[in-house]
Amino acid sequence: MTINFVSGFESIIDQKRPLQLLTTLLKKGTIPHALLFTGIDGAGKHNAAIAFAMACNCLGKGSASKEQYAGNAGNYPEGPSVSEPCCICRSCRKILSHNHPDILHIEPTGAIIKIAQIRSLCHTLTMKPFEARLRVVVISRAQAMNPEAANALLKVLEEPPASTMLILTAEQTSDLLPTIVSRCQQIRFNPISRKSIALYLTSDQKIPPDQAAIIAGMARGSLSRARSMSKTGWIDHRNRLLSTSGLDNPGTLPAKPINVLLAFAENLSKQKDTLPDALEIIKSWLRDIVVCQYNTKKVINADMTATLKKISEKISPELLLQKIMAIQRTQRNIESNANPRLSLELLMLQLAEKY
């Protein structure tokens, strides 16, 4: 299984239903003026948007004529006859290299998409496409739009420009204005299966199968997260985290002085880029201890099954579930802009109790 992360539809795995919907739109020529792709990051939404833009503008054999796209978006009497981009014509190559003047990308600047970005887009859309049959605007992580930007985009959706379509990506519809959602055709991308991610890691990234299975379990359905984990020594990072915290050795954690626990929490709070993964590692570890009491074949950290089994014989599932819930509360609090250091200090005290 060879995957080029930005190419045609073949780069998207485990998304049979979304791809069927997209290819049907292309074959029938019933392309809406706006699509909304929802799902977790790394499920293939962005690659699908680029592949769709390529298919709409492919110059390969059997492609539609420019005249078929002369009217308003969504009104193509005959429609394109290409359901798969060729990936080698001039148009496809420009899109793949991000050099096509009519395939526009908008993404958050920092944490948000600002009103200035949408205003600039609105100005661009007053002009005709330079060369594309169908100008495509891809707005990644549309949930990052501030209220002003969202309202400005709504006006575009209410009066869609000719020969233009928009593709928005977001994690879930509830993150967007209902009025924006109602003006888009929605396509849901589900998390990718652990089996498919593991297969990709072994065949394309040449990761040993045992490590690939662990990473696939921790990737939580995200192929991009799995790729990142495979390149950053994630397993070594997991081992250091478990050892430093004492979670890999029952009895040592509650025996640690409070100042040591607080120092660990403070150090963890400073690692903003890796903090979400660190909390997921701890949560997966405790989850595995619970699972190990029932079925060792279902653990994520399979290379440490012996240690997990030993720990599982000493701690009750009820206590472990309480600790997992404490981690989930901490994750929600930090996502809601609570003080990371204070949240983690409280968490470490809760984890140390009776462990």
Coordinates of C-alpha atoms in Angstrom, one line a residue:
M1 CA 0.0 0.0 0.0
T2 CA 1.8 3.1 -1.2
I3 CA 0.4 6.4 -0.1
N4 CA 1.4 9.8 -1.3
F5 CA 0.0 12.1 1.3
V6 CA -1.3 14.7 -1.2
S7 CA -2.3 13.1 -4.5
G8 CA -5.5 11.6 -5.8
F9 CA -8.2 9.8 -4.0
E10 CA -5.9 6.8 -3.6
S11 CA -4.1 8.7 -0.8
I12 CA -7.2 8.4 1.4
I13 CA -7.6 5.2 3.3
D14 CA -10.6 3.7 5.2
Q15 CA -13.0 6.3 3.8
K16 CA -15.1 4.3 1.4
R17 CA -18.4 6.1 2.0
P18 CA -17.0 9.7 1.7
L19 CA -15.1 8.8 -1.5
Q20 CA -18.2 7.2 -3.0
L21 CA -20.2 10.3 -2.4
L22 CA -17.5 12.5 -3.9
T23 CA -17.0 10.4 -7.0
T24 CA -20.8 10.3 -7.5
L25 CA -20.9 14.1 -7.5
L26 CA -18.2 14.2 -10.1
K27 CA -19.7 11.6 -12.3
K28 CA -23.2 13.2 -12.2
G29 CA -21.9 16.7 -12.4
T30 CA -24.1 17.7 -9.4
I31 CA -21.3 19.6 -7.7
P32 CA -22.7 21.8 -4.8
H33 CA -21.5 25.3 -4.2
A34 CA -20.2 24.3 -0.8
L35 CA -19.1 21.0 0.9
L36 CA -18.4 20.5 4.6
F37 CA -16.0 17.7 5.5
T38 CA -16.2 16.8 9.2
G39 CA -14.1 14.4 11.3
I40 CA -11.0 14.3 13.4
D41 CA -7.7 15.7 12.1
G42 CA -5.8 13.1 10.1
A43 CA -8.9 11.3 8.8
G44 CA -8.2 12.4 5.2
K45 CA -10.4 15.5 5.0
H46 CA -7.7 17.8 3.6
N47 CA -6.4 15.3 1.1
A48 CA -9.9 14.6 -0.1
A49 CA -10.5 18.3 -0.6
I50 CA -7.3 18.7 -2.7
A51 CA -8.1 15.5 -4.7
F52 CA -11.7 16.8 -5.4
A53 CA -10.3 20.1 -6.6
M54 CA -7.9 18.2 -8.9
A55 CA -10.7 16.1 -10.3
C56 CA -12.8 19.1 -11.0
N57 CA -10.0 20.7 -13.0
C58 CA -8.2 17.7 -14.4
L59 CA -7.0 18.2 -18.0
G60 CA -6.4 14.5 -18.6
K61 CA -8.3 12.3 -21.0
G62 CA -12.1 12.4 -20.6
S63 CA -12.1 15.6 -18.6
A64 CA -15.0 18.1 -19.0
S65 CA -14.7 21.2 -21.1
K66 CA -14.4 24.6 -19.7
E67 CA -17.8 25.6 -21.1
Q68 CA -19.4 23.0 -18.8
Y69 CA -18.3 25.1 -15.9
A70 CA -19.3 28.5 -17.3
G71 CA -22.5 28.8 -15.2
N72 CA -23.0 29.1 -11.4
A73 CA -21.3 26.5 -9.2
G74 CA -23.6 23.5 -8.8
N75 CA -25.3 24.0 -12.2
Y76 CA -23.4 21.8 -14.7
P77 CA -25.8 20.3 -17.3
E78 CA -23.4 17.5 -18.3
G79 CA -20.8 17.7 -15.5
P80 CA -17.3 16.4 -15.5
S81 CA -16.7 12.9 -16.7
V82 CA -13.6 12.5 -14.6
S83 CA -14.1 10.9 -11.2
E84 CA -10.4 10.4 -10.5
P85 CA -7.8 13.1 -11.2
C86 CA -4.9 12.0 -13.4
C87 CA -2.3 13.6 -11.1
I88 CA 0.0 14.3 -14.1
C89 CA -1.6 17.0 -16.2
R90 CA -0.6 20.6 -15.9
S91 CA -3.6 21.5 -13.8
C92 CA -3.1 18.5 -11.4
R93 CA 0.6 19.2 -11.0
K94 CA -0.1 22.9 -10.2
I95 CA -2.6 21.9 -7.5
L96 CA -0.3 19.3 -6.0
S97 CA 2.5 21.9 -5.8
H98 CA 0.2 24.5 -4.4
N99 CA 0.9 26.8 -7.4
H100 CA -2.6 26.9 -9.0
P101 CA -3.9 30.5 -8.9
D102 CA -7.5 29.3 -8.6
I103 CA -7.2 26.7 -5.8
L104 CA -7.2 28.9 -2.7
H105 CA -6.3 27.8 0.8
I106 CA -7.3 29.4 4.0
E107 CA -6.2 28.1 7.4
P108 CA -5.8 29.6 10.9
T109 CA -3.3 32.3 11.5
G110 CA -2.1 31.2 14.9
A111 CA -5.2 29.8 16.6
I112 CA -7.9 31.6 14.6
I113 CA -9.1 32.5 11.1
K114 CA -9.4 36.2 11.1
I115 CA -11.9 38.5 9.4
A116 CA -9.1 40.0 7.3
Q117 CA -8.5 36.6 5.7
I118 CA -12.2 36.2 4.7
R119 CA -12.4 39.8 3.4
S120 CA -9.4 39.1 1.2
L121 CA -11.1 36.0 -0.1
C122 CA -14.3 38.0 -0.8
H123 CA -12.3 40.5 -2.9
T124 CA -10.7 37.6 -4.8
L125 CA -14.1 36.0 -5.5
T126 CA -15.3 39.2 -7.2
M127 CA -12.9 38.3 -10.1
K128 CA -13.3 35.5 -12.6
P129 CA -11.0 32.4 -12.2
F130 CA -7.7 32.8 -14.0
E131 CA -7.6 29.4 -15.7
A132 CA -9.6 26.9 -13.7
R133 CA -12.8 25.4 -14.9
L134 CA -13.9 25.6 -11.3
R135 CA -12.3 27.7 -8.7
V136 CA -12.0 25.8 -5.4
V137 CA -11.6 27.4 -2.0
V138 CA -10.4 25.1 0.8
I139 CA -11.0 26.5 4.3
S140 CA -9.2 24.2 6.7
R141 CA -10.3 24.0 10.4
A142 CA -13.2 26.2 9.7
Q143 CA -14.1 26.0 13.4
A144 CA -11.2 28.4 14.0
M145 CA -13.1 31.3 12.4
N146 CA -13.9 34.1 14.8
P147 CA -17.5 35.4 14.8
E148 CA -16.7 38.2 12.5
A149 CA -15.0 35.9 10.0
A150 CA -17.8 33.4 10.2
N151 CA -20.5 36.0 9.5
A152 CA -18.5 37.3 6.5
L153 CA -18.2 33.8 5.1
L154 CA -21.9 33.3 5.6
K155 CA -22.6 36.1 3.1
V156 CA -20.4 34.3 0.5
L157 CA -22.4 31.1 1.1
E158 CA -25.7 32.9 0.7
E159 CA -24.7 34.4 -2.6
P160 CA -22.1 31.9 -4.1
P161 CA -20.0 33.4 -6.9
A162 CA -20.1 31.8 -10.4
S163 CA -17.6 29.0 -11.2
T164 CA -16.6 28.7 -7.6
M165 CA -17.1 26.2 -4.8
L166 CA -16.0 26.1 -1.2
I167 CA -14.8 23.1 0.8
L168 CA -14.8 23.6 4.6
T169 CA -13.2 21.2 7.0
A170 CA -14.0 21.0 10.7
E171 CA -14.0 18.4 13.4
Q172 CA -17.7 18.6 14.1
T173 CA -20.7 20.6 12.9
S174 CA -21.4 21.9 16.4
D175 CA -18.3 24.0 16.1
L176 CA -19.7 26.1 13.3
L177 CA -22.6 28.4 12.9
P178 CA -25.8 26.5 12.2
T179 CA -26.5 28.8 9.3
I180 CA -23.1 27.9 7.7
V181 CA -23.7 24.2 8.2
S182 CA -27.2 24.4 6.6
R183 CA -25.7 25.9 3.4
C184 CA -23.2 23.1 2.9
Q185 CA -23.5 19.5 1.8
Q186 CA -22.0 17.5 4.7
I187 CA -19.7 14.5 4.3
R188 CA -18.5 12.7 7.5
F189 CA -15.0 11.2 7.7
N190 CA -14.8 8.5 10.4
P191 CA -11.6 7.8 12.4
I192 CA -9.3 5.3 10.5
S193 CA -9.2 1.8 11.9
R194 CA -6.1 0.6 13.9
K195 CA -5.6 -2.2 11.4
S196 CA -5.4 0.2 8.4
I197 CA -3.0 2.6 10.3
A198 CA -0.8 -0.3 11.3
L199 CA -0.7 -1.6 7.8
Y200 CA 0.3 1.9 6.5
L201 CA 3.1 2.2 9.1
T202 CA 4.6 -1.2 8.3
S203 CA 4.3 -1.0 4.5
D204 CA 5.0 2.7 3.8
Q205 CA 7.0 3.9 6.9
K206 CA 8.8 0.6 7.4
I207 CA 8.0 0.5 11.1
P208 CA 8.3 -2.9 12.7
P209 CA 4.9 -4.6 13.1
D210 CA 4.9 -4.6 16.9
Q211 CA 5.7 -0.9 17.1
A212 CA 3.2 -0.1 14.4
A213 CA 0.5 -1.8 16.3
I214 CA 1.3 0.3 19.4
I215 CA 1.4 3.5 17.5
A216 CA -1.8 2.7 15.6
G217 CA -3.6 2.2 18.9
M218 CA -2.4 5.5 20.3
A219 CA -3.1 7.4 17.1
R220 CA -6.8 7.5 17.9
G221 CA -7.9 7.1 14.2
S222 CA -5.6 9.8 12.9
L223 CA -3.2 8.9 10.1
S224 CA -1.3 12.1 10.4
R225 CA -0.8 11.7 14.1
A226 CA 0.5 8.1 13.5
R227 CA 3.0 9.4 11.0
S228 CA 4.2 12.1 13.4
M229 CA 4.5 9.6 16.2
S230 CA 6.5 7.2 14.1
K231 CA 9.1 9.9 13.3
T232 CA 9.5 11.4 16.8
G233 CA 10.7 8.4 18.9
W234 CA 7.3 8.1 20.5
I235 CA 7.9 4.8 22.2
D236 CA 11.0 6.1 23.9
H237 CA 9.0 9.2 25.0
R238 CA 6.3 6.9 26.4
N239 CA 8.9 4.9 28.4
R240 CA 10.5 8.0 29.9
L241 CA 7.1 9.5 30.8
L242 CA 6.0 6.3 32.6
S243 CA 9.3 5.8 34.3
T244 CA 9.6 9.4 35.5
S245 CA 6.1 9.5 36.8
G246 CA 6.3 6.2 38.5
L247 CA 3.2 4.8 36.8
D248 CA 5.2 1.8 35.5
N249 CA 6.0 0.7 39.0
P250 CA 3.1 0.5 41.5
G251 CA 3.9 1.6 45.0
T252 CA 6.6 4.1 43.9
L253 CA 4.2 6.8 42.9
P254 CA 2.3 7.3 46.2
A255 CA 5.7 7.0 48.0
K256 CA 7.1 10.0 46.1
P257 CA 7.2 13.2 48.2
I258 CA 4.6 15.8 47.2
N259 CA 7.2 18.2 46.0
V260 CA 8.5 15.6 43.5
L261 CA 5.0 15.1 42.2
L262 CA 4.4 18.8 41.9
A263 CA 7.7 19.2 40.1
F264 CA 6.8 16.5 37.6
A265 CA 3.5 18.3 37.0
E266 CA 5.2 21.7 36.5
N267 CA 7.7 20.2 34.0
L268 CA 4.9 18.5 32.1
S269 CA 2.9 21.8 32.0
K270 CA 5.8 23.5 30.3
Q271 CA 5.8 21.0 27.4
K272 CA 2.9 22.6 25.6
D273 CA 3.4 20.9 22.3
T274 CA 3.6 17.4 23.8
L275 CA 1.2 17.8 26.7
P276 CA -1.9 16.4 24.9
D277 CA 0.1 13.3 23.8
A278 CA 1.5 12.9 27.3
L279 CA -2.0 12.8 28.9
E280 CA -3.1 10.3 26.2
I281 CA -0.1 8.1 27.0
I282 CA -1.0 8.1 30.7
K283 CA -4.7 7.5 30.0
S284 CA -3.9 4.6 27.6
W285 CA -1.6 3.1 30.3
L286 CA -4.3 3.1 32.9
R287 CA -6.9 1.9 30.3
D288 CA -4.6 -1.0 29.5
I289 CA -4.3 -2.0 33.1
V290 CA -8.1 -2.3 33.3
V291 CA -8.3 -4.2 29.9
C292 CA -5.5 -6.5 31.0
Q293 CA -7.7 -7.9 33.8
Y294 CA -10.1 -9.2 31.1
N295 CA -8.2 -9.7 27.8
T296 CA -4.5 -9.1 27.3
K297 CA -5.0 -9.2 23.5
K298 CA -6.8 -5.8 23.6
V299 CA -4.1 -3.8 25.2
I300 CA -2.5 -0.9 23.3
N301 CA 0.9 -1.0 24.9
A302 CA 1.4 -4.6 23.9
D303 CA 5.1 -4.6 24.4
M304 CA 4.6 -4.0 28.2
T305 CA 1.9 -6.6 28.7
A306 CA 3.8 -8.4 31.4
T307 CA 4.2 -5.2 33.5
L308 CA 0.5 -4.3 32.9
K309 CA -0.6 -7.7 34.0
K310 CA 1.4 -7.5 37.2
I311 CA -0.1 -4.0 38.0
S312 CA -3.6 -5.2 37.2
E313 CA -3.4 -7.8 39.9
K314 CA -2.9 -5.1 42.5
I315 CA -5.3 -2.3 41.6
S316 CA -9.1 -2.5 41.3
P317 CA -10.8 -1.6 38.0
E318 CA -13.0 0.8 39.9
L319 CA -10.0 2.8 41.2
L320 CA -8.4 2.8 37.8
L321 CA -11.6 4.1 36.2
Q322 CA -11.7 7.0 38.7
K323 CA -8.2 7.9 37.7
I324 CA -9.0 7.7 34.0
M325 CA -12.0 10.0 34.6
A326 CA -9.6 12.4 36.4
I327 CA -7.4 12.5 33.3
Q328 CA -10.4 13.2 31.1
R329 CA -11.4 16.1 33.4
T330 CA -7.9 17.5 33.3
Q331 CA -7.9 17.3 29.5
R332 CA -11.3 19.2 29.3
N333 CA -10.1 21.8 31.8
I334 CA -6.9 22.5 29.9
E335 CA -8.8 22.7 26.6
S336 CA -11.0 25.2 28.3
N337 CA -8.0 27.3 29.1
A338 CA -7.6 26.3 32.8
N339 CA -4.1 26.8 34.2
P340 CA -2.2 23.7 33.0
R341 CA 0.2 23.6 35.9
L342 CA -2.5 23.7 38.6
S343 CA -4.6 21.2 36.7
L344 CA -1.7 18.8 36.4
E345 CA -0.7 19.2 40.0
L346 CA -4.1 18.2 41.1
L347 CA -4.1 15.3 38.6
M348 CA -0.8 13.9 39.9
L349 CA -2.0 13.9 43.5
Q350 CA -5.1 12.0 42.3
L351 CA -3.1 9.5 40.3
A352 CA -0.7 8.9 43.3
E353 CA -3.6 8.1 45.7
K354 CA -3.7 4.3 46.3
Y355 CA -1.6 3.5 43.2

